[in-house]
Amino acid sequence: MEQPSLRSLMISPAGCKVGRSSFLLEPEQITWGRSFFLLHPKDNMEGESICEVDSGDGLGADIISTVEFNHTGELLATGDKGGRVVIFQREPESKNEPYNQGEYNVYSTFQSHEPEFDYLKSLEIEEKINKIKWLPQQNAAHSLLSTNDKTIKLWKITERDKRPEGYNLKDEEGKLKDLSTVTSLQVPVLKPMDLMVEVTPRRIFANGHTYHVNSISVNSDCETYMSADDLRINLWHLAITDRSFNIVDIKPANMEDLTEVITASEFHPHHCNLFVYSSSKGSLRLCDMRASALCDKHSKLYEEPEDPSNRSFFSEIISSVSDVKFSHSGRYMLTRDYLTVKVWDLNMETKPVETYQVHDYLRSKLCSLYENDCIFDKFECAWNGSDSVIMTGAYNNFFRMFDRNTKRDVTLEASRESSKPRAILKPRRVCVGGKRRKDDISVDSLDFTKKILHTAWHPTENIIAIAATNNLYIFQDKVNSEMH
């Protein structure tokens, strides 16, 4: 199998997944202030400790690899390295328990993917869930797409709280009756039963990718979706599994001429013909499917000229875009590279309109980060519901928030040590040198094995989900929670 050999280009999807224990992920519910700075934790939902990674090297099957709210925010799905999907449901608000209102509890757990082996290419295919995307709800059932490196699956989630009783031709155990014993007819009735959540696979989209799938995105037409690997992007119809249309192919005739790979892609939230994909060279390409069936020629190229004064051996690696997200309005794009998050205006290709430093203090540590492979970590980014605040992860279980209006930013920590019940999460500060304040942490003390790669923001409310290795933290606006 042909695989690009450039280490700085072929970055496999960041690994993470959910617990293998009986309860799997037990999220710690946390709330935060309207200023985006004050967060305080709620008691653990089940009164039990959060699952631990089952191996010290962080390679356990429990590590969370993706987090995604549905379109209403009532459901939250996580995927893990063991191929499992855990769905959390937001509990209805209760006047009797004001501190427990809006908590997310486990709704359903199922095995999405199993490990496979490609005998033709002698390759193991991991079960790790790379991405989960919810489909807009059309009826009482919910639907989501999940993918590992090769295979995409469409799942249907339904509820059943009634069972039929009083069959004429079947007994209580479901066995057929002797027809000679049936002397009268009765009308079957539906009787209440304990709520049962059923998850069934509706479609399996296989054999569409030679390389590792890094992103999937559902189109606004609700009929199609696209999947991207390192060199190609395919367009699928949700009802057709045996064929897809290749809409981007950047594979050169000679793999030695390969200079970049696709790192992420997403459909425009309102225009079904537009999509964007990012590359390991730090560029974004906006494509219009109305212009051509094969979108190798982009409509717009977004690229920022490199500052010669910052040029180094690591420049190409740290400029690789690990995630791209359209704003809810569709006017802006948010991208994350190793050191920064950037906001791009769709109408301005020459440079981003906003650039925020996530952890610039690591610039002097790039050599050691290269040696321990941390420089290849793929951090995600997220918009809040009004596109006014952006969020992304960092090391030491820190995550960063940037207010686009006030230009204020904050560093917060998602950890069990700092998340005491009902306590306010205090902003953290990394000290590079000079005088240190009482609660400052030295850049040399950062734990690079603890990293926040996957985050998600509720579509309408100030509720965020943070995946820290095999722990899931859910933060909620403190001000809003106290208003009820």
Tab-separated table of C-alpha atoms in Angstrom:
chain	number	residue	atom	x	y	z
A	1	MET	CA	0.000	0.000	0.000
A	2	GLU	CA	1.382	3.363	-0.979
A	3	GLN	CA	1.825	5.589	2.054
A	4	PRO	CA	3.426	9.038	2.201
A	5	SER	CA	6.657	8.791	4.123
A	6	LEU	CA	7.029	12.400	5.248
A	7	ARG	CA	6.806	12.307	9.013
A	8	SER	CA	5.719	15.911	9.226
A	9	LEU	CA	2.838	15.286	6.845
A	10	MET	CA	1.348	11.946	7.746
A	11	ILE	CA	-0.193	12.716	11.097
A	12	SER	CA	-2.576	9.985	12.222
A	13	PRO	CA	-5.814	11.051	13.934
A	14	ALA	CA	-5.339	11.786	17.608
A	15	GLY	CA	-6.232	8.732	19.641
A	16	CYS	CA	-8.787	8.687	22.458
A	17	LYS	CA	-11.713	6.560	23.721
A	18	VAL	CA	-14.210	5.638	26.405
A	19	GLY	CA	-13.988	3.350	29.422
A	20	ARG	CA	-14.345	-0.403	29.275
A	21	SER	CA	-15.810	-0.508	32.781
A	22	SER	CA	-19.473	-1.329	33.352
A	23	PHE	CA	-20.406	2.339	33.538
A	24	LEU	CA	-17.866	3.496	30.976
A	25	LEU	CA	-17.444	7.269	31.094
A	26	GLU	CA	-18.749	8.909	34.216
A	27	PRO	CA	-18.557	12.603	33.304
A	28	GLU	CA	-17.932	15.211	35.945
A	29	GLN	CA	-20.440	18.001	35.489
A	30	ILE	CA	-18.995	21.472	35.826
A	31	THR	CA	-20.423	24.970	35.409
A	32	TRP	CA	-18.840	28.220	34.388
A	33	GLY	CA	-19.413	31.956	34.466
A	34	ARG	CA	-20.895	34.243	31.864
A	35	SER	CA	-17.495	35.946	31.657
A	36	PHE	CA	-16.242	32.573	30.410
A	37	PHE	CA	-13.856	32.474	33.330
A	38	LEU	CA	-15.749	31.214	36.383
A	39	LEU	CA	-16.389	27.511	36.414
A	40	HIS	CA	-17.415	25.386	39.346
A	41	PRO	CA	-17.897	21.625	39.414
A	42	LYS	CA	-21.025	19.726	40.239
A	43	ASP	CA	-20.945	16.465	42.109
A	44	ASN	CA	-20.077	13.432	40.048
A	45	MET	CA	-23.285	12.161	38.478
A	46	GLU	CA	-23.079	8.645	39.800
A	47	GLY	CA	-21.069	9.359	42.915
A	48	GLU	CA	-18.209	7.297	41.561
A	49	SER	CA	-14.739	8.186	40.421
A	50	ILE	CA	-14.050	8.932	36.797
A	51	CYS	CA	-12.527	6.071	34.811
A	52	GLU	CA	-8.755	5.900	34.629
A	53	VAL	CA	-6.616	5.114	31.590
A	54	ASP	CA	-5.885	1.429	31.735
A	55	SER	CA	-2.260	1.779	30.698
A	56	GLY	CA	0.373	4.264	31.745
A	57	ASP	CA	1.404	5.104	28.191
A	58	GLY	CA	-2.038	6.466	27.333
A	59	LEU	CA	-2.719	3.798	24.726
A	60	GLY	CA	-5.654	2.157	26.503
A	61	ALA	CA	-8.951	1.395	24.831
A	62	ASP	CA	-10.641	3.829	27.233
A	63	ILE	CA	-9.078	6.946	25.759
A	64	ILE	CA	-11.641	9.307	24.245
A	65	SER	CA	-11.004	10.048	20.572
A	66	THR	CA	-13.948	12.274	19.627
A	67	VAL	CA	-16.716	14.316	21.275
A	68	GLU	CA	-19.813	15.673	19.520
A	69	PHE	CA	-23.087	17.342	20.593
A	70	ASN	CA	-26.178	16.749	18.481
A	71	HIS	CA	-27.980	19.688	16.854
A	72	THR	CA	-30.159	20.404	19.901
A	73	GLY	CA	-27.456	19.752	22.476
A	74	GLU	CA	-29.661	17.280	24.327
A	75	LEU	CA	-27.398	14.380	23.364
A	76	LEU	CA	-23.621	14.139	23.560
A	77	ALA	CA	-21.688	11.318	21.889
A	78	THR	CA	-18.138	10.208	22.610
A	79	GLY	CA	-16.063	7.689	20.711
A	80	ASP	CA	-13.046	5.858	22.068
A	81	LYS	CA	-9.979	3.946	21.071
A	82	GLY	CA	-11.744	0.641	21.730
A	83	GLY	CA	-14.312	1.301	18.988
A	84	ARG	CA	-17.142	2.107	21.398
A	85	VAL	CA	-19.626	4.963	21.292
A	86	VAL	CA	-21.177	6.277	24.502
A	87	ILE	CA	-24.171	8.611	24.237
A	88	PHE	CA	-25.100	10.922	27.104
A	89	GLN	CA	-28.527	12.514	27.460
A	90	ARG	CA	-29.255	15.764	29.248
A	91	GLU	CA	-31.620	15.253	32.148
A	92	PRO	CA	-34.727	17.463	32.360
A	93	GLU	CA	-34.617	20.278	34.883
A	94	SER	CA	-36.090	19.534	38.290
A	95	LYS	CA	-37.333	22.054	40.853
A	96	ASN	CA	-36.682	19.544	43.618
A	97	GLU	CA	-33.025	19.108	42.675
A	98	PRO	CA	-31.795	22.487	41.416
A	99	TYR	CA	-28.147	21.464	41.608
A	100	ASN	CA	-28.698	18.474	39.332
A	101	GLN	CA	-30.584	20.258	36.576
A	102	GLY	CA	-29.330	19.774	33.086
A	103	GLU	CA	-26.828	17.052	33.944
A	104	TYR	CA	-25.771	14.558	31.300
A	105	ASN	CA	-26.183	10.883	32.154
A	106	VAL	CA	-25.355	7.775	30.155
A	107	TYR	CA	-28.128	7.141	27.627
A	108	SER	CA	-26.710	4.300	25.528
A	109	THR	CA	-23.455	2.468	24.890
A	110	PHE	CA	-22.644	0.326	21.871
A	111	GLN	CA	-19.711	-1.166	20.002
A	112	SER	CA	-19.394	0.731	16.745
A	113	HIS	CA	-16.262	-0.794	15.192
A	114	GLU	CA	-14.204	-3.928	15.691
A	115	PRO	CA	-10.522	-4.433	14.811
A	116	GLU	CA	-10.060	-5.771	11.301
A	117	PHE	CA	-7.230	-7.072	9.157
A	118	ASP	CA	-6.704	-6.316	5.481
A	119	TYR	CA	-5.238	-9.562	4.166
A	120	LEU	CA	-4.467	-8.158	0.722
A	121	LYS	CA	-2.319	-5.351	2.133
A	122	SER	CA	-1.299	-7.092	5.377
A	123	LEU	CA	-2.518	-4.151	7.424
A	124	GLU	CA	-4.316	-4.043	10.740
A	125	ILE	CA	-7.288	-1.678	10.801
A	126	GLU	CA	-7.805	-0.108	14.203
A	127	GLU	CA	-11.238	0.013	15.787
A	128	LYS	CA	-10.585	3.532	17.097
A	129	ILE	CA	-13.418	5.982	16.420
A	130	ASN	CA	-11.892	8.922	14.565
A	131	LYS	CA	-15.028	11.065	14.192
A	132	ILE	CA	-18.723	11.132	15.082
A	133	LYS	CA	-21.257	13.363	13.327
A	134	TRP	CA	-24.947	13.649	14.178
A	135	LEU	CA	-27.542	13.910	11.413
A	136	PRO	CA	-30.332	16.484	11.810
A	137	GLN	CA	-33.295	14.806	13.490
A	138	GLN	CA	-36.122	13.997	11.069
A	139	ASN	CA	-38.421	12.010	13.391
A	140	ALA	CA	-38.451	10.519	16.871
A	141	ALA	CA	-35.266	8.570	16.143
A	142	HIS	CA	-31.736	9.965	16.216
A	143	SER	CA	-29.020	9.120	13.680
A	144	LEU	CA	-25.254	9.485	13.721
A	145	LEU	CA	-22.250	8.630	11.573
A	146	SER	CA	-19.149	7.087	13.107
A	147	THR	CA	-15.896	6.213	11.381
A	148	ASN	CA	-12.618	4.489	12.071
A	149	ASP	CA	-9.674	4.622	9.650
A	150	LYS	CA	-11.542	2.907	6.803
A	151	THR	CA	-15.235	2.233	7.402
A	152	ILE	CA	-18.078	4.694	8.036
A	153	LYS	CA	-21.284	3.492	9.679
A	154	LEU	CA	-24.737	5.054	9.995
A	155	TRP	CA	-26.489	4.260	13.286
A	156	LYS	CA	-30.109	4.740	14.294
A	157	ILE	CA	-30.977	5.339	17.966
A	158	THR	CA	-34.592	4.723	19.008
A	159	GLU	CA	-36.549	4.435	22.259
A	160	ARG	CA	-39.111	1.809	23.211
A	161	ASP	CA	-41.199	2.085	26.381
A	162	LYS	CA	-44.231	-0.058	25.396
A	163	ARG	CA	-44.608	-3.708	24.423
A	164	PRO	CA	-47.516	-5.423	22.642
A	165	GLU	CA	-49.446	-8.082	24.537
A	166	GLY	CA	-52.463	-10.253	23.771
A	167	TYR	CA	-51.485	-11.884	20.474
A	168	ASN	CA	-53.994	-14.314	18.999
A	169	LEU	CA	-51.527	-16.740	17.425
A	170	LYS	CA	-48.584	-16.442	19.880
A	171	ASP	CA	-48.260	-17.241	23.545
A	172	GLU	CA	-46.489	-15.061	26.143
A	173	GLU	CA	-43.113	-16.534	25.186
A	174	GLY	CA	-43.650	-15.755	21.508
A	175	LYS	CA	-44.196	-19.336	20.406
A	176	LEU	CA	-46.963	-20.132	17.895
A	177	LYS	CA	-50.124	-21.540	19.448
A	178	ASP	CA	-51.931	-24.624	18.288
A	179	LEU	CA	-54.639	-23.173	16.029
A	180	SER	CA	-57.166	-25.681	17.344
A	181	THR	CA	-56.917	-24.019	20.775
A	182	VAL	CA	-57.800	-20.558	19.469
A	183	THR	CA	-61.514	-20.200	20.176
A	184	SER	CA	-61.841	-16.402	20.276
A	185	LEU	CA	-60.104	-13.330	18.929
A	186	GLN	CA	-58.735	-10.490	21.013
A	187	VAL	CA	-57.289	-7.097	20.176
A	188	PRO	CA	-53.578	-6.827	21.114
A	189	VAL	CA	-52.775	-3.937	23.457
A	190	LEU	CA	-49.623	-1.898	24.192
A	191	LYS	CA	-48.510	-2.003	27.801
A	192	PRO	CA	-45.825	0.150	29.492
A	193	MET	CA	-42.354	-1.270	30.005
A	194	ASP	CA	-38.991	0.003	31.190
A	195	LEU	CA	-37.425	2.381	28.696
A	196	MET	CA	-35.180	0.561	26.248
A	197	VAL	CA	-32.769	2.385	23.954
A	198	GLU	CA	-32.081	0.437	20.767
A	199	VAL	CA	-29.111	1.191	18.514
A	200	THR	CA	-29.120	-0.435	15.091
A	201	PRO	CA	-26.708	-0.120	12.133
A	202	ARG	CA	-28.594	1.218	9.103
A	203	ARG	CA	-25.771	1.617	6.568
A	204	ILE	CA	-22.127	0.581	6.274
A	205	PHE	CA	-20.005	2.658	3.883
A	206	ALA	CA	-16.871	0.608	3.225
A	207	ASN	CA	-14.041	0.429	0.690
A	208	GLY	CA	-14.133	4.128	-0.081
A	209	HIS	CA	-10.685	5.070	1.215
A	210	THR	CA	-7.162	3.831	0.674
A	211	TYR	CA	-5.716	6.075	3.366
A	212	HIS	CA	-6.852	6.867	6.893
A	213	VAL	CA	-10.134	8.767	7.227
A	214	ASN	CA	-9.523	11.932	9.252
A	215	SER	CA	-12.887	13.716	9.014
A	216	ILE	CA	-16.522	13.360	8.006
A	217	SER	CA	-19.053	16.144	7.504
A	218	VAL	CA	-22.804	16.050	6.895
A	219	ASN	CA	-24.093	18.370	4.176
A	220	SER	CA	-26.797	20.960	4.848
A	221	ASP	CA	-28.994	19.206	2.257
A	222	CYS	CA	-29.313	16.346	4.805
A	223	GLU	CA	-28.912	13.833	1.959
A	224	THR	CA	-25.161	13.671	1.427
A	225	TYR	CA	-21.969	13.724	3.450
A	226	MET	CA	-18.262	13.756	2.686
A	227	SER	CA	-15.354	11.819	4.105
A	228	ALA	CA	-11.709	12.825	3.815
A	229	ASP	CA	-8.495	10.874	4.099
A	230	ASP	CA	-4.911	12.042	3.663
A	231	LEU	CA	-5.121	12.436	-0.116
A	232	ARG	CA	-8.764	12.247	-1.201
A	233	ILE	CA	-12.239	13.502	-0.329
A	234	ASN	CA	-15.311	11.455	-1.251
A	235	LEU	CA	-18.962	12.486	-1.480
A	236	TRP	CA	-21.539	9.924	-0.338
A	237	HIS	CA	-25.306	9.721	-0.447
A	238	LEU	CA	-26.710	8.602	2.886
A	239	ALA	CA	-28.910	5.990	1.176
A	240	ILE	CA	-26.241	4.505	-1.126
A	241	THR	CA	-23.398	2.418	0.283
A	242	ASP	CA	-21.818	0.789	-2.753
A	243	ARG	CA	-20.454	3.900	-4.461
A	244	SER	CA	-19.176	7.380	-3.738
A	245	PHE	CA	-17.940	10.280	-5.838
A	246	ASN	CA	-14.361	11.436	-5.555
A	247	ILE	CA	-14.466	15.239	-5.364
A	248	VAL	CA	-10.852	15.989	-4.351
A	249	ASP	CA	-7.756	13.987	-5.239
A	250	ILE	CA	-4.343	15.484	-4.474
A	251	LYS	CA	-2.373	12.250	-4.923
A	252	PRO	CA	0.526	12.900	-7.328
A	253	ALA	CA	1.409	10.462	-10.086
A	254	ASN	CA	4.707	9.850	-8.306
A	255	MET	CA	4.428	9.647	-4.519
A	256	GLU	CA	7.925	11.092	-4.222
A	257	ASP	CA	6.423	14.376	-5.413
A	258	LEU	CA	4.030	14.498	-2.464
A	259	THR	CA	4.392	17.775	-0.567
A	260	GLU	CA	1.219	18.001	1.524
A	261	VAL	CA	-1.737	15.997	2.765
A	262	ILE	CA	-5.339	16.774	3.676
A	263	THR	CA	-5.776	17.183	7.440
A	264	ALA	CA	-9.471	18.126	7.856
A	265	SER	CA	-12.559	19.088	5.863
A	266	GLU	CA	-16.043	20.440	6.492
A	267	PHE	CA	-19.174	21.453	4.592
A	268	HIS	CA	-20.489	25.011	4.780
A	269	PRO	CA	-23.369	25.132	7.305
A	270	HIS	CA	-25.818	26.788	4.869
A	271	HIS	CA	-24.595	26.371	1.271
A	272	CYS	CA	-24.628	22.714	0.238
A	273	ASN	CA	-22.264	23.334	-2.680
A	274	LEU	CA	-19.398	24.765	-0.613
A	275	PHE	CA	-16.823	22.947	1.481
A	276	VAL	CA	-13.351	23.645	2.824
A	277	TYR	CA	-10.364	21.438	3.443
A	278	SER	CA	-7.097	22.160	5.218
A	279	SER	CA	-3.612	20.933	4.492
A	280	SER	CA	-0.410	20.113	6.320
A	281	LYS	CA	1.141	23.222	4.775
A	282	GLY	CA	-1.196	25.478	6.730
A	283	SER	CA	-3.430	26.461	3.820
A	284	LEU	CA	-7.223	26.310	3.410
A	285	ARG	CA	-9.004	25.644	0.141
A	286	LEU	CA	-12.634	26.579	-0.375
A	287	CYS	CA	-14.268	24.535	-3.125
A	288	ASP	CA	-17.536	24.955	-5.021
A	289	MET	CA	-19.079	21.745	-6.330
A	290	ARG	CA	-21.100	23.749	-8.877
A	291	ALA	CA	-17.921	24.646	-10.740
A	292	SER	CA	-16.665	21.136	-11.403
A	293	ALA	CA	-17.346	17.529	-10.485
A	294	LEU	CA	-13.717	17.173	-9.409
A	295	CYS	CA	-12.777	20.071	-7.130
A	296	ASP	CA	-9.008	19.813	-7.470
A	297	LYS	CA	-9.074	23.449	-8.544
A	298	HIS	CA	-10.203	25.431	-5.542
A	299	SER	CA	-12.350	28.564	-5.657
A	300	LYS	CA	-10.365	30.329	-2.949
A	301	LEU	CA	-7.016	29.705	-1.271
A	302	TYR	CA	-6.493	31.011	2.256
A	303	GLU	CA	-2.847	31.205	3.189
A	304	GLU	CA	-0.816	33.440	5.458
A	305	PRO	CA	2.712	34.367	4.332
A	306	GLU	CA	5.330	33.053	6.742
A	307	ASP	CA	7.278	35.537	8.831
A	308	PRO	CA	10.947	35.032	7.825
A	309	SER	CA	12.070	35.940	11.338
A	310	ASN	CA	10.200	32.927	12.751
A	311	ARG	CA	11.498	30.466	10.167
A	312	SER	CA	12.941	27.317	11.725
A	313	PHE	CA	13.358	23.589	11.167
A	314	PHE	CA	9.926	23.047	12.713
A	315	SER	CA	8.053	25.742	10.761
A	316	GLU	CA	6.310	23.361	8.378
A	317	ILE	CA	5.293	20.958	11.140
A	318	ILE	CA	3.787	23.562	13.470
A	319	SER	CA	1.977	25.314	10.601
A	320	SER	CA	0.006	22.156	9.749
A	321	VAL	CA	-3.709	22.781	10.307
A	322	SER	CA	-5.145	20.107	12.598
A	323	ASP	CA	-8.782	21.267	12.556
A	324	VAL	CA	-11.079	23.605	10.639
A	325	LYS	CA	-14.605	24.670	11.628
A	326	PHE	CA	-17.078	26.990	9.932
A	327	SER	CA	-18.776	29.480	12.214
A	328	HIS	CA	-22.508	28.966	12.771
A	329	SER	CA	-23.167	32.032	10.630
A	330	GLY	CA	-21.041	30.624	7.812
A	331	ARG	CA	-19.100	33.890	7.511
A	332	TYR	CA	-15.887	32.759	9.233
A	333	MET	CA	-13.625	29.735	9.510
A	334	LEU	CA	-11.712	28.724	12.625
A	335	THR	CA	-8.444	26.813	12.256
A	336	ARG	CA	-6.010	25.329	14.732
A	337	ASP	CA	-2.335	24.718	14.163
A	338	TYR	CA	0.177	23.647	16.785
A	339	LEU	CA	0.691	27.013	18.479
A	340	THR	CA	-2.264	29.186	17.420
A	341	VAL	CA	-5.937	29.387	16.546
A	342	LYS	CA	-6.926	31.658	13.672
A	343	VAL	CA	-10.194	33.147	12.470
A	344	TRP	CA	-10.537	33.605	8.701
A	345	ASP	CA	-13.100	35.714	6.890
A	346	LEU	CA	-14.403	33.905	3.808
A	347	ASN	CA	-14.032	37.151	1.882
A	348	MET	CA	-10.348	37.699	2.738
A	349	GLU	CA	-7.822	35.160	1.513
A	350	THR	CA	-4.539	36.943	2.272
A	351	LYS	CA	-4.430	36.581	6.059
A	352	PRO	CA	-6.608	35.688	9.050
A	353	VAL	CA	-8.642	38.444	10.635
A	354	GLU	CA	-7.743	37.203	14.126
A	355	THR	CA	-4.844	35.173	15.503
A	356	TYR	CA	-4.679	33.900	19.079
A	357	GLN	CA	-1.614	32.375	20.718
A	358	VAL	CA	-2.561	29.155	22.496
A	359	HIS	CA	0.760	28.270	24.123
A	360	ASP	CA	3.491	30.424	22.596
A	361	TYR	CA	5.708	29.578	25.571
A	362	LEU	CA	6.313	26.192	23.898
A	363	ARG	CA	8.170	27.776	20.990
A	364	SER	CA	11.459	27.308	22.845
A	365	LYS	CA	10.556	23.675	23.584
A	366	LEU	CA	9.934	22.530	20.005
A	367	CYS	CA	13.056	20.401	19.856
A	368	SER	CA	12.094	18.244	22.844
A	369	LEU	CA	8.455	18.183	21.657
A	370	TYR	CA	9.702	16.821	18.338
A	371	GLU	CA	11.723	14.129	20.069
A	372	ASN	CA	8.736	12.901	22.115
A	373	ASP	CA	6.377	13.228	19.104
A	374	CYS	CA	4.102	15.718	20.888
A	375	ILE	CA	4.686	18.195	18.078
A	376	PHE	CA	2.474	15.959	15.915
A	377	ASP	CA	-0.536	16.153	18.268
A	378	LYS	CA	-3.750	17.211	16.542
A	379	PHE	CA	-5.740	19.675	18.645
A	380	GLU	CA	-9.347	20.495	17.796
A	381	CYS	CA	-11.136	23.834	18.137
A	382	ALA	CA	-14.745	24.923	18.678
A	383	TRP	CA	-17.062	27.932	18.387
A	384	ASN	CA	-19.654	28.880	20.951
A	385	GLY	CA	-23.278	29.189	19.790
A	386	SER	CA	-23.027	32.896	18.949
A	387	ASP	CA	-19.541	32.681	17.352
A	388	SER	CA	-18.244	35.201	19.919
A	389	VAL	CA	-15.963	32.848	21.866
A	390	ILE	CA	-13.594	30.139	20.634
A	391	MET	CA	-12.091	27.248	22.546
A	392	THR	CA	-9.218	24.849	22.064
A	393	GLY	CA	-7.081	22.488	24.116
A	394	ALA	CA	-3.498	22.486	25.333
A	395	TYR	CA	-1.159	20.433	27.516
A	396	ASN	CA	-1.261	19.719	31.248
A	397	ASN	CA	-5.047	19.245	30.872
A	398	PHE	CA	-5.345	22.975	30.177
A	399	PHE	CA	-7.835	24.403	27.718
A	400	ARG	CA	-8.010	27.938	26.394
A	401	MET	CA	-10.902	30.305	25.676
A	402	PHE	CA	-10.731	33.516	23.672
A	403	ASP	CA	-13.457	36.174	23.697
A	404	ARG	CA	-13.487	37.747	20.244
A	405	ASN	CA	-15.276	40.895	21.393
A	406	THR	CA	-13.302	41.823	24.508
A	407	LYS	CA	-10.052	40.121	23.342
A	408	ARG	CA	-9.799	38.555	26.784
A	409	ASP	CA	-8.497	35.033	27.127
A	410	VAL	CA	-8.308	32.494	29.915
A	411	THR	CA	-6.556	29.226	30.672
A	412	LEU	CA	-8.546	26.666	32.655
A	413	GLU	CA	-7.729	23.175	33.845
A	414	ALA	CA	-9.859	20.055	33.465
A	415	SER	CA	-8.601	17.707	36.151
A	416	ARG	CA	-9.967	15.832	39.109
A	417	GLU	CA	-7.547	17.616	41.439
A	418	SER	CA	-8.867	21.082	40.530
A	419	SER	CA	-12.516	20.015	40.207
A	420	LYS	CA	-13.652	19.770	43.795
A	421	PRO	CA	-17.443	19.682	44.265
A	422	ARG	CA	-19.087	23.118	43.924
A	423	ALA	CA	-15.725	24.891	43.758
A	424	ILE	CA	-14.965	27.643	41.265
A	425	LEU	CA	-12.398	26.767	38.644
A	426	LYS	CA	-9.701	29.380	38.831
A	427	PRO	CA	-7.792	30.635	35.785
A	428	ARG	CA	-4.333	29.097	35.448
A	429	ARG	CA	-1.194	30.832	34.300
A	430	VAL	CA	2.011	29.413	32.854
A	431	CYS	CA	5.170	31.178	33.941
A	432	VAL	CA	8.023	31.297	31.440
A	433	GLY	CA	10.604	33.069	33.570
A	434	GLY	CA	11.128	35.780	36.129
A	435	LYS	CA	8.908	36.166	39.178
A	436	ARG	CA	6.272	33.524	39.743
A	437	ARG	CA	2.934	34.151	41.368
A	438	LYS	CA	1.580	31.788	43.975
A	439	ASP	CA	-0.531	29.615	41.664
A	440	ASP	CA	1.623	29.913	38.540
A	441	ILE	CA	2.975	26.766	36.929
A	442	SER	CA	6.403	26.689	35.323
A	443	VAL	CA	6.626	25.790	31.655
A	444	ASP	CA	9.168	23.144	32.656
A	445	SER	CA	6.580	21.526	34.940
A	446	LEU	CA	3.949	20.964	32.247
A	447	ASP	CA	2.856	17.364	31.798
A	448	PHE	CA	2.816	16.675	28.060
A	449	THR	CA	1.129	13.299	28.531
A	450	LYS	CA	-1.987	15.110	29.764
A	451	LYS	CA	-3.486	16.865	26.768
A	452	ILE	CA	-6.893	18.212	25.768
A	453	LEU	CA	-7.208	17.217	22.106
A	454	HIS	CA	-11.003	16.931	21.753
A	455	THR	CA	-13.578	19.548	22.713
A	456	ALA	CA	-17.189	20.349	21.824
A	457	TRP	CA	-19.522	23.268	22.491
A	458	HIS	CA	-23.299	23.053	22.960
A	459	PRO	CA	-24.965	24.578	19.855
A	460	THR	CA	-27.055	27.135	21.773
A	461	GLU	CA	-25.988	27.211	25.435
A	462	ASN	CA	-22.758	27.794	27.306
A	463	ILE	CA	-22.083	24.128	27.931
A	464	ILE	CA	-18.823	22.555	26.855
A	465	ALA	CA	-17.481	19.004	26.798
A	466	ILE	CA	-13.786	18.400	27.395
A	467	ALA	CA	-12.082	15.059	26.789
A	468	ALA	CA	-8.984	14.564	28.931
A	469	THR	CA	-7.518	11.153	28.021
A	470	ASN	CA	-10.222	8.791	29.371
A	471	ASN	CA	-12.076	11.402	31.457
A	472	LEU	CA	-14.991	13.445	30.196
A	473	TYR	CA	-15.706	16.827	31.793
A	474	ILE	CA	-18.849	18.813	31.103
A	475	PHE	CA	-18.868	22.502	32.031
A	476	GLN	CA	-21.970	24.642	32.295
A	477	ASP	CA	-22.503	28.394	32.608
A	478	LYS	CA	-22.641	29.143	36.346
A	479	VAL	CA	-24.751	32.273	35.886
A	480	ASN	CA	-27.351	30.541	33.769
A	481	SER	CA	-27.581	27.569	36.123
A	482	GLU	CA	-28.278	29.840	39.093
A	483	MET	CA	-31.078	31.683	37.308
A	484	HIS	CA	-33.365	28.626	37.389
